[in-house]
Amino acid sequence: MSAPQASAATTSKADATCSASLTPTADAKITVRTYYTKKTSTTWQHQSRYFYPSSHGIKKSRSDNDVTSWLLVGAHRYDWDHQKKGTIRWDMQSFSYDYGKGKGPITPRGKTRLVVHNWYALNTWPTECKAQSWVF
């Protein structure tokens, strides 16, 4: 699979999806997405980050999860974001933030990954998952 490519006027995206089975009949998933554009011939300028929660078999008003996401370049973490317990509910369509024009992090092309680390069901039996995107 090849990494997505962006031109100067095109916005591209990268996803990292973290899912877990909480019980035999319940599961939860969160997809974190970063939107980015070409800054230079060797770098990306990130514009926004979105969180898309979904679940089956659990109460939609639950918010007992803790999600952290970051951009990974080699062993270095950039733009660490921590959404604490109570921030994201399973009945939300999405949660997002924008960096503002020209203010988002800049990462090298072909060396960047989006990572998500989540703890589900913190009020009962905590379940951990971690995922990362393809290199872009």
mmCIF file of C-alpha atoms in Angstrom:
data_model
loop_
_atom_site.group_PDB
_atom_site.id
_atom_site.type_symbol
_atom_site.label_atom_id
_atom_site.label_comp_id
_atom_site.label_asym_id
_atom_site.label_seq_id
_atom_site.Cartn_x
_atom_site.Cartn_y
_atom_site.Cartn_z
ATOM 1 C CA MET A 1 0.000 0.000 0.000
ATOM 2 C CA SER A 2 1.418 3.376 -0.920
ATOM 3 C CA ALA A 3 1.251 6.503 1.180
ATOM 4 C CA PRO A 4 -1.199 9.211 0.136
ATOM 5 C CA GLN A 5 0.289 12.085 -1.805
ATOM 6 C CA ALA A 6 -0.703 15.740 -1.555
ATOM 7 C CA SER A 7 -0.170 18.653 -3.901
ATOM 8 C CA ALA A 8 0.139 22.293 -2.829
ATOM 9 C CA ALA A 9 -3.612 22.894 -3.050
ATOM 10 C CA THR A 10 -4.807 19.470 -1.921
ATOM 11 C CA THR A 11 -5.557 18.381 1.616
ATOM 12 C CA SER A 12 -4.761 14.748 2.402
ATOM 13 C CA LYS A 13 -5.525 12.643 5.445
ATOM 14 C CA ALA A 14 -4.068 9.802 7.457
ATOM 15 C CA ASP A 15 -6.031 7.564 9.857
ATOM 16 C CA ALA A 16 -5.145 5.416 12.848
ATOM 17 C CA THR A 17 -7.932 3.164 14.158
ATOM 18 C CA CYS A 18 -7.887 1.539 17.560
ATOM 19 C CA SER A 19 -10.552 -1.055 18.390
ATOM 20 C CA ALA A 20 -11.165 -3.411 21.276
ATOM 21 C CA SER A 21 -13.622 -6.087 22.334
ATOM 22 C CA LEU A 22 -14.952 -5.153 25.775
ATOM 23 C CA THR A 23 -17.243 -8.157 26.303
ATOM 24 C CA PRO A 24 -18.351 -11.002 24.023
ATOM 25 C CA THR A 25 -21.169 -8.750 22.740
ATOM 26 C CA ALA A 26 -19.657 -5.253 23.062
ATOM 27 C CA ASP A 27 -16.894 -3.500 21.178
ATOM 28 C CA ALA A 28 -15.578 0.026 20.811
ATOM 29 C CA LYS A 29 -13.493 1.755 18.180
ATOM 30 C CA ILE A 30 -11.946 5.176 17.760
ATOM 31 C CA THR A 31 -10.471 6.488 14.539
ATOM 32 C CA VAL A 32 -8.122 9.451 14.769
ATOM 33 C CA ARG A 33 -7.509 11.403 11.568
ATOM 34 C CA THR A 34 -4.997 14.114 10.742
ATOM 35 C CA TYR A 35 -5.491 16.424 7.770
ATOM 36 C CA TYR A 36 -2.361 17.842 6.167
ATOM 37 C CA THR A 37 -1.099 19.684 3.098
ATOM 38 C CA LYS A 38 2.247 19.994 1.359
ATOM 39 C CA LYS A 39 4.367 22.681 3.067
ATOM 40 C CA THR A 40 7.574 22.175 1.044
ATOM 41 C CA SER A 41 8.831 19.420 -1.226
ATOM 42 C CA THR A 42 10.006 17.516 1.874
ATOM 43 C CA THR A 43 7.474 18.452 4.597
ATOM 44 C CA TRP A 44 3.785 18.286 5.553
ATOM 45 C CA GLN A 45 1.847 21.052 7.332
ATOM 46 C CA HIS A 46 -0.847 19.559 9.591
ATOM 47 C CA GLN A 47 -4.157 21.419 9.682
ATOM 48 C CA SER A 48 -6.507 19.575 12.022
ATOM 49 C CA ARG A 49 -7.104 16.391 13.986
ATOM 50 C CA TYR A 50 -10.419 14.531 14.228
ATOM 51 C CA PHE A 51 -11.614 11.780 16.580
ATOM 52 C CA TYR A 52 -14.407 9.458 15.382
ATOM 53 C CA PRO A 53 -15.744 7.184 18.165
ATOM 54 C CA SER A 54 -18.088 4.273 17.500
ATOM 55 C CA SER A 55 -19.307 1.295 19.514
ATOM 56 C CA HIS A 56 -21.708 -1.642 19.577
ATOM 57 C CA GLY A 57 -23.366 -3.162 22.634
ATOM 58 C CA ILE A 58 -22.411 -0.456 25.145
ATOM 59 C CA LYS A 59 -24.297 2.544 26.490
ATOM 60 C CA LYS A 60 -23.754 5.429 24.049
ATOM 61 C CA SER A 61 -23.521 8.033 26.822
ATOM 62 C CA ARG A 62 -20.411 6.364 28.279
ATOM 63 C CA SER A 63 -17.307 8.505 28.346
ATOM 64 C CA ASP A 64 -14.978 6.303 30.403
ATOM 65 C CA ASN A 65 -12.192 6.169 27.845
ATOM 66 C CA ASP A 66 -8.840 7.929 27.730
ATOM 67 C CA VAL A 67 -7.305 8.543 24.309
ATOM 68 C CA THR A 68 -3.888 9.897 23.406
ATOM 69 C CA SER A 69 -2.670 10.611 19.892
ATOM 70 C CA TRP A 70 0.518 12.001 18.415
ATOM 71 C CA LEU A 71 2.578 12.273 15.258
ATOM 72 C CA LEU A 72 5.545 9.913 15.237
ATOM 73 C CA VAL A 73 8.714 10.600 13.253
ATOM 74 C CA GLY A 74 11.254 7.871 13.937
ATOM 75 C CA ALA A 75 11.328 7.624 17.745
ATOM 76 C CA HIS A 76 10.253 11.251 18.304
ATOM 77 C CA ARG A 77 6.703 12.222 19.273
ATOM 78 C CA TYR A 78 5.241 15.488 18.016
ATOM 79 C CA ASP A 79 1.956 17.220 18.765
ATOM 80 C CA TRP A 80 0.987 15.033 21.721
ATOM 81 C CA ASP A 81 -2.768 15.251 22.381
ATOM 82 C CA HIS A 82 -4.442 13.723 25.436
ATOM 83 C CA GLN A 83 -8.241 13.528 25.663
ATOM 84 C CA LYS A 84 -8.949 12.587 29.275
ATOM 85 C CA LYS A 85 -11.761 10.474 30.636
ATOM 86 C CA GLY A 86 -15.079 12.272 30.166
ATOM 87 C CA THR A 87 -14.085 14.192 27.020
ATOM 88 C CA ILE A 88 -15.257 11.832 24.261
ATOM 89 C CA ARG A 89 -18.629 10.060 24.458
ATOM 90 C CA TRP A 90 -19.646 7.143 22.225
ATOM 91 C CA ASP A 91 -22.717 8.993 20.950
ATOM 92 C CA MET A 92 -20.599 11.777 19.414
ATOM 93 C CA GLN A 93 -20.278 11.913 15.628
ATOM 94 C CA SER A 94 -16.799 13.413 15.913
ATOM 95 C CA PHE A 95 -14.596 15.631 18.013
ATOM 96 C CA SER A 96 -11.981 17.842 16.395
ATOM 97 C CA TYR A 97 -9.744 20.855 16.546
ATOM 98 C CA ASP A 98 -7.993 23.033 13.977
ATOM 99 C CA TYR A 99 -4.501 24.435 14.371
ATOM 100 C CA GLY A 100 -5.165 27.671 12.516
ATOM 101 C CA LYS A 101 -3.683 28.691 9.193
ATOM 102 C CA GLY A 102 0.058 27.967 9.145
ATOM 103 C CA LYS A 103 0.205 27.073 12.860
ATOM 104 C CA GLY A 104 -0.005 23.272 12.767
ATOM 105 C CA PRO A 105 2.991 21.023 13.261
ATOM 106 C CA ILE A 106 5.355 20.425 10.347
ATOM 107 C CA THR A 107 6.659 16.899 9.804
ATOM 108 C CA PRO A 108 8.892 15.307 7.147
ATOM 109 C CA ARG A 109 7.277 13.612 4.172
ATOM 110 C CA GLY A 110 7.648 9.851 3.997
ATOM 111 C CA LYS A 111 8.645 9.540 7.670
ATOM 112 C CA THR A 112 5.500 10.498 9.603
ATOM 113 C CA ARG A 113 2.927 8.252 11.283
ATOM 114 C CA LEU A 114 -0.213 9.080 13.254
ATOM 115 C CA VAL A 115 -0.477 7.042 16.463
ATOM 116 C CA VAL A 116 -3.474 6.474 18.757
ATOM 117 C CA HIS A 117 -3.343 4.884 22.224
ATOM 118 C CA ASN A 118 -6.643 4.301 24.010
ATOM 119 C CA TRP A 119 -7.923 2.867 27.259
ATOM 120 C CA TYR A 120 -11.579 1.770 27.064
ATOM 121 C CA ALA A 121 -14.018 1.018 29.926
ATOM 122 C CA LEU A 122 -12.077 2.741 32.695
ATOM 123 C CA ASN A 123 -15.068 2.429 35.073
ATOM 124 C CA THR A 124 -15.193 -1.369 34.779
ATOM 125 C CA TRP A 125 -12.488 -3.595 33.308
ATOM 126 C CA PRO A 126 -9.983 -1.342 31.463
ATOM 127 C CA THR A 127 -8.964 -2.515 28.002
ATOM 128 C CA GLU A 128 -5.992 -1.051 26.148
ATOM 129 C CA CYS A 129 -5.300 -0.714 22.454
ATOM 130 C CA LYS A 130 -2.732 1.057 20.326
ATOM 131 C CA ALA A 131 -2.563 1.582 16.563
ATOM 132 C CA GLN A 132 -0.705 3.633 13.999
ATOM 133 C CA SER A 133 -1.167 4.766 10.429
ATOM 134 C CA TRP A 134 0.920 3.908 7.424
ATOM 135 C CA VAL A 135 3.953 6.133 6.870
ATOM 136 C CA PHE A 136 2.994 9.257 4.931
#
